[in-house]
Coordinates of C-alpha atoms in Angstrom, one line a residue:
X1 CA 189.4 80.8 215.0
X2 CA 186.9 78.0 214.4
X3 CA 187.7 78.0 210.5
X4 CA 191.0 78.0 211.5
X5 CA 190.3 74.9 213.3
X6 CA 187.9 73.6 210.3
X7 CA 191.7 74.8 207.7
X8 CA 193.8 72.7 210.3
X9 CA 192.1 69.5 210.4
X10 CA 191.6 69.6 207.0
X11 CA 194.9 69.6 206.4
X12 CA 196.4 67.1 208.9
X13 CA 193.4 64.3 207.6
X14 CA 194.3 64.9 203.7
X15 CA 198.2 64.9 205.2
X16 CA 198.8 60.9 204.9
X17 CA 197.6 60.2 201.4
X18 CA 199.5 63.3 200.0
X19 CA 202.2 61.9 201.5
X20 CA 201.6 58.3 200.6
X21 CA 200.7 59.7 197.1
X22 CA 203.6 61.4 196.9
X23 CA 206.4 58.3 197.9
X24 CA 204.2 55.9 195.2
X25 CA 205.0 58.8 192.4
X26 CA 208.7 59.0 194.1
X27 CA 209.4 55.0 193.7
X28 CA 207.5 55.6 190.1
X29 CA 210.6 58.1 189.2
X30 CA 212.9 56.3 190.9
X31 CA 211.7 52.6 189.0
X32 CA 211.9 54.6 185.2
X33 CA 215.4 56.0 186.7
X34 CA 214.4 59.6 186.7
X35 CA 215.7 62.2 189.3
X36 CA 213.6 63.0 192.1
X37 CA 211.2 65.7 192.5
X38 CA 211.2 67.2 195.3
X39 CA 208.8 70.6 194.0
X40 CA 206.0 68.2 194.1
X41 CA 206.6 66.1 197.2
X42 CA 205.4 66.8 200.8
X43 CA 207.7 69.7 202.2
X44 CA 207.9 71.5 198.9
X45 CA 205.6 73.7 197.9
X46 CA 204.6 76.6 200.6
X47 CA 202.2 75.9 203.7
X48 CA 200.1 77.2 207.1
X49 CA 203.0 75.8 208.7
X50 CA 206.2 77.1 206.9
X51 CA 205.0 80.4 208.3
X52 CA 204.7 79.4 212.0
X53 CA 208.4 79.3 212.9
X54 CA 208.8 83.6 211.7
X55 CA 206.7 83.2 215.3
X56 CA 210.1 83.0 217.4
X57 CA 210.9 86.5 216.0
X58 CA 208.5 87.6 219.4
X59 CA 210.9 85.6 221.2
X60 CA 212.6 89.0 222.3
X61 CA 209.2 90.3 223.9
X62 CA 208.0 86.9 225.2
X63 CA 211.1 87.4 227.4
X64 CA 210.7 90.9 228.8
X65 CA 207.2 90.2 229.6
X66 CA 208.5 86.8 231.4
X67 CA 211.3 89.0 233.2
X68 CA 209.2 91.3 234.3
X69 CA 211.4 94.1 231.7
X70 CA 207.9 95.4 229.9
X71 CA 205.7 97.8 231.8
X72 CA 202.4 96.0 232.5
X73 CA 203.5 93.0 231.2
X74 CA 199.3 91.7 232.1
X75 CA 198.3 93.8 229.3
X76 CA 202.1 92.1 227.1
X77 CA 201.4 89.2 227.7
X78 CA 198.0 89.5 227.1
X79 CA 199.0 91.4 223.4
X80 CA 201.6 88.5 223.0
X81 CA 198.1 86.3 222.5
X82 CA 195.9 88.0 220.6
X83 CA 198.9 88.8 218.2
X84 CA 200.2 85.6 218.3
X85 CA 196.2 83.9 217.7
X86 CA 195.6 86.6 214.7
X87 CA 198.3 85.3 213.0
X88 CA 197.8 82.1 213.4
X89 CA 194.5 82.4 212.1
X90 CA 195.9 84.6 208.8
X91 CA 198.4 82.6 207.8
X92 CA 195.9 79.4 207.6
X93 CA 193.7 81.3 206.3
X94 CA 196.2 82.3 203.3
X95 CA 196.1 79.1 202.0
X96 CA 192.8 78.2 201.4
X97 CA 191.8 80.8 198.3
X98 CA 188.1 81.3 199.3
X99 CA 188.9 81.8 203.1
X100 CA 191.7 84.3 201.8
X101 CA 189.3 86.0 200.0
X102 CA 186.6 86.6 202.8
X103 CA 186.1 89.9 204.4
X104 CA 186.9 87.9 207.8
X105 CA 190.0 87.6 206.3
X106 CA 190.3 91.9 205.6
X107 CA 189.4 92.5 209.3
X108 CA 191.8 89.8 210.6
X109 CA 195.1 91.6 208.9
X110 CA 193.2 94.6 210.1
X111 CA 193.0 94.3 213.8
X112 CA 196.8 92.1 213.2
X113 CA 197.5 96.0 212.4
X114 CA 196.1 97.4 215.3
X115 CA 197.8 95.4 217.4
X116 CA 201.4 95.2 216.0
X117 CA 200.7 99.2 216.2
X118 CA 199.3 99.4 219.7
X119 CA 202.4 96.9 221.1
X120 CA 205.2 98.3 219.1
X121 CA 204.0 101.9 219.9
X122 CA 203.9 101.2 223.4
X123 CA 206.8 98.7 224.5
X124 CA 209.0 99.2 221.5
X125 CA 212.5 97.4 221.8
X126 CA 211.9 94.0 220.4
X127 CA 208.5 94.4 220.3
X128 CA 209.1 96.3 216.9
X129 CA 210.2 93.4 215.5
X130 CA 205.9 92.2 214.9
X131 CA 205.8 94.8 212.2
X132 CA 208.2 92.4 210.2
X133 CA 205.6 89.2 210.9
X134 CA 202.3 91.9 210.4
X135 CA 204.5 92.1 206.4
X136 CA 204.6 88.6 206.5
X137 CA 201.4 87.7 207.1
X138 CA 199.7 90.7 204.8
X139 CA 201.6 88.9 201.8
X140 CA 200.6 86.2 202.6
X141 CA 197.1 87.4 202.7
X142 CA 197.3 90.3 199.8
X143 CA 197.1 88.9 196.7
X144 CA 197.5 91.4 192.7
X145 CA 198.1 95.4 191.6
X146 CA 197.3 95.9 195.5
X147 CA 199.8 94.5 197.9
X148 CA 202.0 97.0 196.6
X149 CA 200.7 99.7 198.1
X150 CA 199.5 98.4 201.3
X151 CA 203.5 97.2 201.8
X152 CA 204.7 100.7 200.8
X153 CA 201.8 102.1 203.5
X154 CA 202.5 99.2 206.0
X155 CA 205.8 100.4 205.8
X156 CA 206.0 103.6 206.4
X157 CA 203.2 103.4 208.8
X158 CA 205.8 100.6 210.8
X159 CA 208.7 103.5 209.9
X160 CA 206.6 106.1 211.8
X161 CA 205.9 104.3 215.2
X162 CA 209.8 102.6 215.0
X163 CA 211.1 106.4 214.5
X164 CA 209.8 107.8 217.4
X165 CA 211.1 105.1 219.2
X166 CA 214.4 103.9 218.2
X167 CA 215.4 106.5 215.8
X168 CA 217.5 105.7 212.9
X169 CA 218.0 102.7 213.9
X170 CA 214.0 101.7 212.7
X171 CA 215.3 101.5 209.3
X172 CA 216.1 98.4 209.6
X173 CA 212.4 97.5 210.5
X174 CA 211.5 99.5 208.0
X175 CA 213.2 97.3 205.4
X176 CA 212.3 93.7 206.8
X177 CA 208.9 95.2 207.2
X178 CA 208.7 95.7 203.4
X179 CA 211.2 92.6 201.8
X180 CA 209.1 90.2 204.5
X181 CA 205.6 91.1 202.7
X182 CA 207.1 91.4 199.2
X183 CA 209.5 87.9 198.9
X184 CA 206.7 86.0 200.8
X185 CA 204.6 87.4 198.6
X186 CA 206.4 86.3 195.6
X187 CA 206.7 83.2 197.0
X188 CA 203.3 81.9 197.3
X189 CA 202.2 84.0 193.3
X190 CA 205.1 81.4 192.7
X191 CA 204.8 78.1 194.2
X192 CA 200.7 78.5 192.9
X193 CA 201.5 79.5 189.4
X194 CA 203.5 76.7 189.5
X195 CA 200.9 74.1 190.8
X196 CA 198.3 75.5 187.8
X197 CA 200.9 75.1 185.1
X198 CA 201.0 70.8 187.3
X199 CA 197.4 71.3 186.6
X200 CA 197.5 72.0 183.7
X201 CA 200.1 69.4 182.6
X202 CA 197.7 67.1 184.0
X203 CA 195.2 67.9 181.9
X204 CA 197.2 67.8 178.4
X205 CA 198.0 65.1 179.1
X206 CA 194.8 63.4 179.6
X207 CA 193.7 65.8 176.9
X208 CA 196.0 63.8 175.2
X209 CA 194.7 60.2 176.7
X210 CA 191.2 61.0 175.8
X211 CA 192.2 62.0 171.5
X212 CA 194.2 58.8 171.5
X213 CA 191.2 57.1 172.6
X214 CA 188.9 58.1 170.1
X215 CA 192.0 57.8 167.6
X216 CA 191.5 54.4 168.2
X217 CA 188.8 54.2 168.2
X218 CA 188.0 55.8 165.3
X219 CA 190.5 52.9 163.0
X220 CA 188.5 50.4 165.3
X221 CA 185.2 51.3 164.0
X222 CA 186.9 51.7 160.0
X223 CA 188.8 48.4 160.1
X224 CA 186.4 46.2 161.6
X225 CA 183.5 47.5 160.0
X226 CA 184.8 47.2 156.9
X227 CA 186.5 43.6 157.2
X228 CA 183.1 42.6 158.7
X229 CA 181.2 43.6 156.0
X230 CA 183.4 41.2 153.8
X231 CA 183.2 38.8 155.3
X232 CA 179.4 38.6 156.2
X233 CA 179.0 39.6 152.5
X234 CA 180.8 36.6 151.4
X235 CA 179.2 34.0 153.8
X236 CA 176.2 34.8 152.2
X237 CA 177.6 33.8 149.4
X238 CA 179.2 30.6 149.8
X239 CA 175.7 30.0 151.6
X240 CA 173.5 30.5 148.7
X241 CA 176.7 28.8 145.6
X242 CA 177.6 26.2 148.1
X243 CA 174.5 23.2 147.2
X244 CA 175.2 24.3 143.3
X245 CA 178.5 25.0 143.7
X246 CA 181.3 23.5 146.2
X247 CA 183.8 24.8 144.4
X248 CA 183.1 28.1 144.2
X249 CA 181.8 28.6 147.5
X250 CA 185.6 27.2 148.7
X251 CA 186.4 29.9 147.2
X252 CA 184.8 32.5 148.9
X253 CA 185.8 30.5 152.5
X254 CA 189.3 30.9 151.5
X255 CA 188.5 34.4 150.8
X256 CA 187.1 35.5 153.8
X257 CA 189.9 33.8 155.3
X258 CA 193.0 36.1 153.7
X259 CA 190.1 39.1 154.6
X260 CA 190.7 37.8 158.5
X261 CA 194.2 37.0 158.0
X262 CA 194.6 40.8 156.5
X263 CA 192.6 42.4 158.8
X264 CA 194.5 40.8 162.4
X265 CA 197.2 42.0 160.5
X266 CA 195.8 45.4 160.4
X267 CA 194.3 45.5 163.6
X268 CA 197.9 45.0 165.5
X269 CA 199.3 47.8 163.5
X270 CA 196.5 49.6 164.1
X271 CA 197.2 48.9 168.1
X272 CA 200.8 49.6 168.0
X273 CA 199.9 53.2 166.2
X274 CA 201.6 52.3 162.7
X275 CA 199.3 51.9 160.5
X276 CA 198.9 54.6 157.8
X277 CA 196.2 53.9 155.3
X278 CA 197.2 53.4 151.4
X279 CA 194.5 55.2 149.0
X280 CA 195.9 52.4 146.6
X281 CA 195.7 49.8 149.2
X282 CA 192.0 50.6 150.1
X283 CA 191.3 51.6 146.5
X284 CA 191.9 47.6 146.0
X285 CA 190.3 46.0 149.2
X286 CA 186.7 48.5 147.7
X287 CA 187.2 46.4 144.3
X288 CA 187.0 43.8 145.9
X289 CA 184.0 44.2 148.1
X290 CA 182.1 46.2 145.8
X291 CA 182.3 43.0 143.4
X292 CA 182.4 40.8 146.8
X293 CA 178.6 42.0 147.4
X294 CA 177.1 42.5 143.3
X295 CA 178.5 45.9 143.1
X296 CA 180.0 47.1 139.7
X297 CA 183.0 49.1 140.9
X298 CA 184.0 51.9 139.2
X299 CA 187.7 53.8 140.0
X300 CA 189.4 56.6 138.2
X301 CA 192.0 58.3 140.2
X302 CA 194.1 61.4 138.0
X303 CA 196.7 64.0 138.6
X304 CA 200.0 64.2 140.8
X305 CA 201.0 61.3 143.5
X306 CA 199.3 62.2 146.8
X307 CA 201.5 62.9 150.2
X308 CA 201.3 59.5 152.1
X309 CA 199.1 62.2 154.8
X310 CA 196.6 63.0 152.3
X311 CA 196.1 59.5 150.9
X312 CA 195.9 58.3 154.5
X313 CA 192.8 60.6 155.0
X314 CA 191.7 60.1 152.1
X315 CA 192.3 56.1 152.2
X316 CA 190.0 56.1 155.7
X317 CA 187.3 57.8 153.6
X318 CA 186.9 55.3 150.7
X319 CA 187.0 52.6 152.9
X320 CA 184.3 53.9 154.9
X321 CA 182.1 55.1 151.7
X322 CA 182.7 51.3 150.6
X323 CA 181.6 50.0 153.9
X324 CA 178.6 51.3 154.1
X325 CA 178.0 51.3 149.8
X326 CA 178.0 47.2 151.0
X327 CA 176.1 47.4 154.1
X328 CA 173.3 49.4 153.6
X329 CA 173.3 50.2 149.5
X330 CA 171.5 48.0 148.0
X331 CA 173.2 49.5 145.1
X332 CA 174.1 47.9 141.2
X333 CA 177.1 50.1 140.6
X334 CA 179.7 52.4 143.1
X335 CA 182.2 54.9 140.8
X336 CA 185.5 55.9 142.8
X337 CA 186.5 58.9 142.0
X338 CA 189.8 60.7 143.0
X339 CA 191.2 64.6 140.8
X340 CA 194.7 65.4 142.6
X341 CA 195.7 68.9 142.1
X342 CA 198.6 70.9 143.5
X343 CA 197.3 72.1 146.4
X344 CA 194.1 70.2 146.9
X345 CA 192.5 67.3 145.9
X346 CA 188.8 66.2 145.7
X347 CA 186.8 62.2 146.2
X348 CA 184.1 61.8 145.2
X349 CA 182.3 58.0 146.0
X350 CA 178.9 58.0 143.9
X351 CA 176.4 54.5 143.8
X352 CA 172.9 54.1 142.8
X353 CA 171.2 52.4 145.6
X354 CA 168.3 53.5 147.5
X355 CA 170.5 56.8 148.8
X356 CA 170.3 57.3 152.6
X357 CA 172.0 57.4 155.3
X358 CA 174.6 54.7 156.4
X359 CA 175.7 55.1 159.7
X360 CA 174.6 56.9 162.9
X361 CA 176.1 60.8 164.3
X362 CA 179.5 59.5 166.1
X363 CA 181.1 57.0 164.1
X364 CA 181.6 56.0 160.4
X365 CA 181.1 59.4 158.1
X366 CA 181.5 61.5 161.2
X367 CA 184.2 60.8 162.8
X368 CA 186.1 61.0 159.4
X369 CA 184.9 64.0 158.6
X370 CA 186.3 65.8 161.8
X371 CA 189.6 64.1 160.9
X372 CA 189.5 65.8 158.2
X373 CA 187.9 69.1 158.8
X374 CA 191.2 69.0 161.6
X375 CA 193.3 68.9 158.8
X376 CA 191.2 71.7 156.4
X377 CA 189.1 69.4 154.7
X378 CA 185.7 68.9 154.0
X379 CA 183.5 65.7 154.3
X380 CA 180.3 66.2 153.3
X381 CA 177.2 63.5 152.2
X382 CA 173.6 62.8 151.6
X383 CA 171.1 60.7 148.7
X384 CA 171.7 62.5 144.9
X385 CA 168.6 63.4 142.7
X386 CA 167.4 61.2 141.2
X387 CA 168.9 58.0 143.4
X388 CA 171.6 57.2 145.0
X389 CA 174.5 58.3 147.7
X390 CA 177.2 60.5 147.2
X391 CA 180.1 61.6 149.7
X392 CA 182.4 64.1 148.5
X393 CA 185.7 64.5 150.2
X394 CA 187.8 67.7 149.9
X395 CA 191.2 67.8 151.5
X396 CA 194.2 70.5 151.1
X397 CA 197.4 68.5 150.4
X398 CA 200.1 70.5 152.7
X399 CA 197.1 71.3 155.3
X400 CA 196.8 67.0 155.7
X401 CA 200.5 67.1 156.2
X402 CA 201.3 69.8 159.1
X403 CA 198.0 68.3 160.7
X404 CA 199.6 64.6 160.6
X405 CA 203.0 66.4 162.0
X406 CA 201.8 67.9 165.1
X407 CA 199.7 64.5 165.8
X408 CA 202.5 62.9 165.9

């Protein structure tokens, strides 16, 4: 009984919060022009209070006790008190998974069965209606494969006792006992499934939001890393040449302004989700950035044109690798080779710099490697024997297209 009171207190304590949450959700749905979601409201899913009104089936027995139509009325009244207490305890424990699976709940159900058999066998008549209530409590507590054998056994027991008391009229008791247990179990199992599906849907929504945040953070890293590196390089160049060649320095400043405006456009496009990196555009930007940093670029392309999805992924690789070469390599030359075939494309970016890694794990090339892996490709990077640093990206063209469609 203490456990039952605890569950009832927790349920009543949570009720205002759940009701307020449901009302807020309904207002939001109404504002969006959607139909009401009655299934998730406070009166939607079944709960312990849903099963309490069925105790009215025992009103006939109560009437018999009150009017003195039952032999030994004090025993009948005590039996009613014990039966109702056990029933209420069971239905409240049935909606708490931990309490439902506890051994105490099984003992309560066994005790309820014993009391039901004793009362029905002793008094018969309207007291036989306690068997359907016992079936309802059994359906609420017992789940899984054992439910059917238990309900068949309980229905057979009800049939034997009711048959001894009422003859063929006992068929209705047998039917009511079996049906009440199976229907209750089916409804509660369906409610649990719906709740699990709703929780799964919310979890998938959270995962989608996390995935979008990761995509957005990667885009901003790639965009700002490249742009700020170019701005820093050109600012240093302008500072160095300003004392001796003001016009050239102003040219560098104009380039900084152009790069800044382009960065603003790209950031706006990234925020709205419409930006798709172009390999050709990124190769042109890489040439400009490398040249501005004093690195001689060499770009070679071969093979058929690439689908937009593959070109976009490789465009991010070119941008990141060129940014790293500008910021970290100290190289004199940088070669970018793109070789496309019908089914696979290979991108190799090699510089003759210090041959050290460019970014810490979790950003830069690491993030790009995750993107290519999701599309069925690979990304490797590391020092080149004899000096320098190389980034190699391979991508199956069709897989890239499918991966992009799936993300869309």
